[in-house]
Short mmCIF file of C-alpha atoms in Angstrom, two decimals:
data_model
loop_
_atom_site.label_atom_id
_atom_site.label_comp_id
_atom_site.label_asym_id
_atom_site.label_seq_id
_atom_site.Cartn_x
_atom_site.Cartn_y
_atom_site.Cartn_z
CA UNK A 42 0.00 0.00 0.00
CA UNK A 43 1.44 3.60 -1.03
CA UNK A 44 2.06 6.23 1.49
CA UNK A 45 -1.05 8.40 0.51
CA UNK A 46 -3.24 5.37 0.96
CA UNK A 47 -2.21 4.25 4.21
CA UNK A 48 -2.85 8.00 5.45
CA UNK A 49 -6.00 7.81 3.88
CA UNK A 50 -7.27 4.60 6.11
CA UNK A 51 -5.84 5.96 9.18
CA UNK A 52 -8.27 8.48 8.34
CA UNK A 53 -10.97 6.46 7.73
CA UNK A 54 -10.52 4.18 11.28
CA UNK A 55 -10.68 7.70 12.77
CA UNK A 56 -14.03 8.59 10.94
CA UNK A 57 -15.56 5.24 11.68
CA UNK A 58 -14.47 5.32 15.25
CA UNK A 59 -16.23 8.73 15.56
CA UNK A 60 -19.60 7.05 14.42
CA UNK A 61 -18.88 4.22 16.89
CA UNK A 62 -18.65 6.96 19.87
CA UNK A 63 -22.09 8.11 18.28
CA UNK A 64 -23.78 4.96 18.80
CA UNK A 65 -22.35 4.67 22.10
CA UNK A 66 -23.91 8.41 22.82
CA UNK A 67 -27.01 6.73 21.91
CA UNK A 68 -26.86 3.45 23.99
CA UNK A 69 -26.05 5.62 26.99
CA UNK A 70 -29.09 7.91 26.75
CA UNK A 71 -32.02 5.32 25.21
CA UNK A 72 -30.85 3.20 28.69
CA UNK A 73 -31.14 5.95 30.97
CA UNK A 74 -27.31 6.13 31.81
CA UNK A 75 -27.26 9.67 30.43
CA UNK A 76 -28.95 12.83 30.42
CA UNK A 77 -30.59 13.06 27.10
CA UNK A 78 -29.67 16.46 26.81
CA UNK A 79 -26.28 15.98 27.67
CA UNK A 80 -26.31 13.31 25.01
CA UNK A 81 -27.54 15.42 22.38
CA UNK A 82 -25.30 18.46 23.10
CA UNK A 83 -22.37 15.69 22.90
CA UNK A 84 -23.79 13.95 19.94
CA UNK A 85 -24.04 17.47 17.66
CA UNK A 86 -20.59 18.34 18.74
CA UNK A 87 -19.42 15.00 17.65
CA UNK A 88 -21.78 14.75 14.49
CA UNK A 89 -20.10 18.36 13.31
CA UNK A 90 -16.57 16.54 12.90
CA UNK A 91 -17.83 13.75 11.64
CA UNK A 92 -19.35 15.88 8.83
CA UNK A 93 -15.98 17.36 8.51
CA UNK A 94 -14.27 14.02 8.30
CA UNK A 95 -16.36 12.61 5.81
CA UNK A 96 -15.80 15.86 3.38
CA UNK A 97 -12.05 15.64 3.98
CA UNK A 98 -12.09 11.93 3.18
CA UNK A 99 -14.23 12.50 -0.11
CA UNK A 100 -11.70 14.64 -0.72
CA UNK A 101 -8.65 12.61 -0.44
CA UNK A 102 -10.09 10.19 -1.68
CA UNK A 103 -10.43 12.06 -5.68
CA UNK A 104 -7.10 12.72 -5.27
CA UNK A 105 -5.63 9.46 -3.77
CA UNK A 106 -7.99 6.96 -5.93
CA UNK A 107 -8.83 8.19 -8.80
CA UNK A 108 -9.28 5.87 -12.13
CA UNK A 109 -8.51 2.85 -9.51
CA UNK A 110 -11.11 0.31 -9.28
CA UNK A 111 -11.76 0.64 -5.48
CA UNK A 112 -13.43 3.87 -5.79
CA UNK A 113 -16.55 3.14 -6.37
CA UNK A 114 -16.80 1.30 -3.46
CA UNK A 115 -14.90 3.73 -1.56
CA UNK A 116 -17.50 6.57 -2.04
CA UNK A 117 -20.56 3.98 -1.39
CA UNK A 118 -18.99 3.36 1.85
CA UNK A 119 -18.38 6.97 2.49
CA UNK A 120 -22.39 7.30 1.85
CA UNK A 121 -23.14 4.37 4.38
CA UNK A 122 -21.22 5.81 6.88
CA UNK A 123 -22.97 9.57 6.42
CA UNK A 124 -25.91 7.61 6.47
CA UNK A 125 -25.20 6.03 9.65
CA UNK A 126 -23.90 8.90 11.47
CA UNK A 127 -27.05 10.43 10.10
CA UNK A 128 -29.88 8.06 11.59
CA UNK A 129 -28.30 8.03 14.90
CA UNK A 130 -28.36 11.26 15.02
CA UNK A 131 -31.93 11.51 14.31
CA UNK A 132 -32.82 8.36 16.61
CA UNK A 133 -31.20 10.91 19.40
CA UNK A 134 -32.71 14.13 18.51
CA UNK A 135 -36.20 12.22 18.40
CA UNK A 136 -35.34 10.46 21.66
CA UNK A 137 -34.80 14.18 22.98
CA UNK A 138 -38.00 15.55 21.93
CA UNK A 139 -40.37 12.04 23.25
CA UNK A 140 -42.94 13.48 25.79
CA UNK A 141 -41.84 10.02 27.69
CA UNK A 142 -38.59 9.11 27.94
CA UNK A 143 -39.47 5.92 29.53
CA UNK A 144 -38.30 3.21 26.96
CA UNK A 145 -40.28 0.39 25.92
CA UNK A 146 -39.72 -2.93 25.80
CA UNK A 147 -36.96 -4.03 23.20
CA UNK A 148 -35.69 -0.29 22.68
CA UNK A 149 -32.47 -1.21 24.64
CA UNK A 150 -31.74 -4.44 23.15
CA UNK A 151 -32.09 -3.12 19.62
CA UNK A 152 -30.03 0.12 20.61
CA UNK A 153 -27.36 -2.42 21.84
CA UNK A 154 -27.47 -4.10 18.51
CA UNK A 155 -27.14 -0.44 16.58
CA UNK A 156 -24.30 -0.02 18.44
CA UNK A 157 -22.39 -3.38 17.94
CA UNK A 158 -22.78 -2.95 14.48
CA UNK A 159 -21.29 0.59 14.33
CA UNK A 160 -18.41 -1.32 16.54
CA UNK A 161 -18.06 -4.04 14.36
CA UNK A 162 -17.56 -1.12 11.27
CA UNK A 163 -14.97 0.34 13.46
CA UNK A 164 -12.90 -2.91 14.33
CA UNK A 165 -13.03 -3.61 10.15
CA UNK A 166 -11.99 -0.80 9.45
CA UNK A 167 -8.74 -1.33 12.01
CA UNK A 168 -7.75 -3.89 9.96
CA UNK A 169 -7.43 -1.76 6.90
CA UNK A 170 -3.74 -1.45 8.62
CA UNK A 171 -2.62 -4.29 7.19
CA UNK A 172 -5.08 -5.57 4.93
CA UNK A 173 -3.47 -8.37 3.71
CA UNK A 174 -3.12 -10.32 6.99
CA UNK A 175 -6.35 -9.41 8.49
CA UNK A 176 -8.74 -10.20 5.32
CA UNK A 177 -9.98 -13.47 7.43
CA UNK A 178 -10.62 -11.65 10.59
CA UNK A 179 -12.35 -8.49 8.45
CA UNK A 180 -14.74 -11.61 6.83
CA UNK A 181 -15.54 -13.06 10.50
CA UNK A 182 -16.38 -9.16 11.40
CA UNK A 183 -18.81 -8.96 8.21
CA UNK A 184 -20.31 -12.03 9.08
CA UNK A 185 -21.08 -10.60 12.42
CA UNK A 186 -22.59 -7.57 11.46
CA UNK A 187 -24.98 -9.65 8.60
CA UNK A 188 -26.12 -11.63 12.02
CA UNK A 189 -26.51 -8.41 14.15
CA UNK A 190 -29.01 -7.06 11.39
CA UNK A 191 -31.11 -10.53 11.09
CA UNK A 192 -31.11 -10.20 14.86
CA UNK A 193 -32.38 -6.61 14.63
CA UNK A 194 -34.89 -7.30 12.17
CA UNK A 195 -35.97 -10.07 14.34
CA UNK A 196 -36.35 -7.80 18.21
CA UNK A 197 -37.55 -4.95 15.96
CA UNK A 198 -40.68 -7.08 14.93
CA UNK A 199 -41.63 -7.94 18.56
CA UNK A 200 -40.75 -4.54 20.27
CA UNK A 201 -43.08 -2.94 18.05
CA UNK A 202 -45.75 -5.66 18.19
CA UNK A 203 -45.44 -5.12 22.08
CA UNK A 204 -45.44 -1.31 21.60
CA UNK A 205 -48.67 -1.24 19.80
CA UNK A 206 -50.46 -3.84 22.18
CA UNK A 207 -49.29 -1.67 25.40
CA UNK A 208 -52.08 0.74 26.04
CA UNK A 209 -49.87 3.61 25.71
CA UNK A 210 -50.97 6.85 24.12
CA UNK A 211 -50.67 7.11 20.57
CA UNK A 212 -48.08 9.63 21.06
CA UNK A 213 -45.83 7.68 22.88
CA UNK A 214 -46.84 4.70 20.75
CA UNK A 215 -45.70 7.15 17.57
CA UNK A 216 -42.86 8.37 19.45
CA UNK A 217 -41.15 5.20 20.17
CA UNK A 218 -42.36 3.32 17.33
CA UNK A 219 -40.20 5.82 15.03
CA UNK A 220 -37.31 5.21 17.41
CA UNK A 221 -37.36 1.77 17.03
CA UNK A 222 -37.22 1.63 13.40
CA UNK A 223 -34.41 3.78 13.50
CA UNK A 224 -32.43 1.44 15.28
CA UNK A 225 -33.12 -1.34 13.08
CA UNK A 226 -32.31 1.00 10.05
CA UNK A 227 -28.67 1.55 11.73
CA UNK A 228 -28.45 -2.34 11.76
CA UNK A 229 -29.35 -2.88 7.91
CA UNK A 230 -27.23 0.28 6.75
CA UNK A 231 -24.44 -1.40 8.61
CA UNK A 232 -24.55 -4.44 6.17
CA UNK A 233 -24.40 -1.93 3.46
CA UNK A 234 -21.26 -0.63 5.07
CA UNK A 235 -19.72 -4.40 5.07
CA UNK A 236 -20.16 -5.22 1.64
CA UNK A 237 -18.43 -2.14 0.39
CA UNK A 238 -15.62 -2.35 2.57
CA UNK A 239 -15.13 -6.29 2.27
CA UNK A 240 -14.77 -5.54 -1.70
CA UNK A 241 -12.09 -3.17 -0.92
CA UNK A 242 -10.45 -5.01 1.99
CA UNK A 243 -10.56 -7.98 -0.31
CA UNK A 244 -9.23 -5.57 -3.18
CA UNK A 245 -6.16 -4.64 -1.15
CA UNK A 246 -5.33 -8.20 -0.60
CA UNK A 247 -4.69 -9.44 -3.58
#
């Protein structure tokens, strides 16, 4: 790997480890560890470099692979990242404005899914360091994310069949039921993630 390209991955473990932090931010606050508005003045602050990461990586990333058959793939994983910064984002800043912050059954669970996946990203993308001796341990980390998001689909389908049954307003019931898909949605945008960064983890092997 040239010079240029290793700086450019460095880059890119920082960026996903950024959205990683995000989903942690998340967790924290859905389970009632943090202060939702501490979690959301955190999140923004950390969702504003992230934005700045991504541009500076789209950047490089003209520069670095241009003509080279990895950058396709490069910018639709630079999408499904923005996309998953994005929707946690907006699972928080929903969170913040629920008349009940009171979470039903299954929202913790499937926020603890959201953010394994978004770890899982992060640890793949740590092997982009050497590429070539880690392309077996990236594959066992796609696998794992492909599970977390058949396991999401899975507690998404009875959280909101419990939501609906529980007697709750239909605010809250609206509220949460929102929330809920949103987590799920981090799950299945994760497997997006996977698939382009196995082709170019794969790619760099070779």
């Amino acid at each position: 790997m040239k010079a240029k390209e290793e700086k450019y991955f460095e880059l890119l473990r920082q960026h996903t480890e950024e959205i990683t932090a995000a989903g942690d931010i998340c967790l924290c606050a859905l389970s009632g560890k943090n202060d939702r508005e501490d979690a959301w003045k955190e999140m923004r602050d950390l969702f504003r470099n992230g934005q700045k990461s991504s541009e500076r990586l789209e950047e490089r990333a003209d520069r670095i692979f241009h003509g080279q058959d990895c950058r396709g793939d490069i910018t639709r994983l630079l999408e499904g990242l923005q996309q998953a910064a994005g929707q946690v984002r907006k699972i928080l800043a929903d969170f913040r404005l629920c008349s009940d912050a009171e979470a039903p059954a299954g929202a913790e669970v499937l926020a603890e899914i959201a953010s394994a996946s978004l770890g899982e990203i992060s640890k793949i993308a740590g092997y982009t360091s050497d590429i070539k001796g880690n392309a077996m341990k990236a594959t066992a980390r796609c696998m794992k994310v492909l599970n977390y998001a058949e396991r999401a689909e899975s507690e998404y389908g009875e959280a909101a069949r419990r939501l609906v049954l529980s007697g709750r307003d239909p605010v809250y019931i609206m509220q949460w039921k929102c929330i809920l898909e949103g987590l799920e949605s981090v799950a299945d945008i994760c497997t997006d993630i996977i698939y382009a960064m196995q082709r170019v983890v794969f790619k760099g092997a070779q």
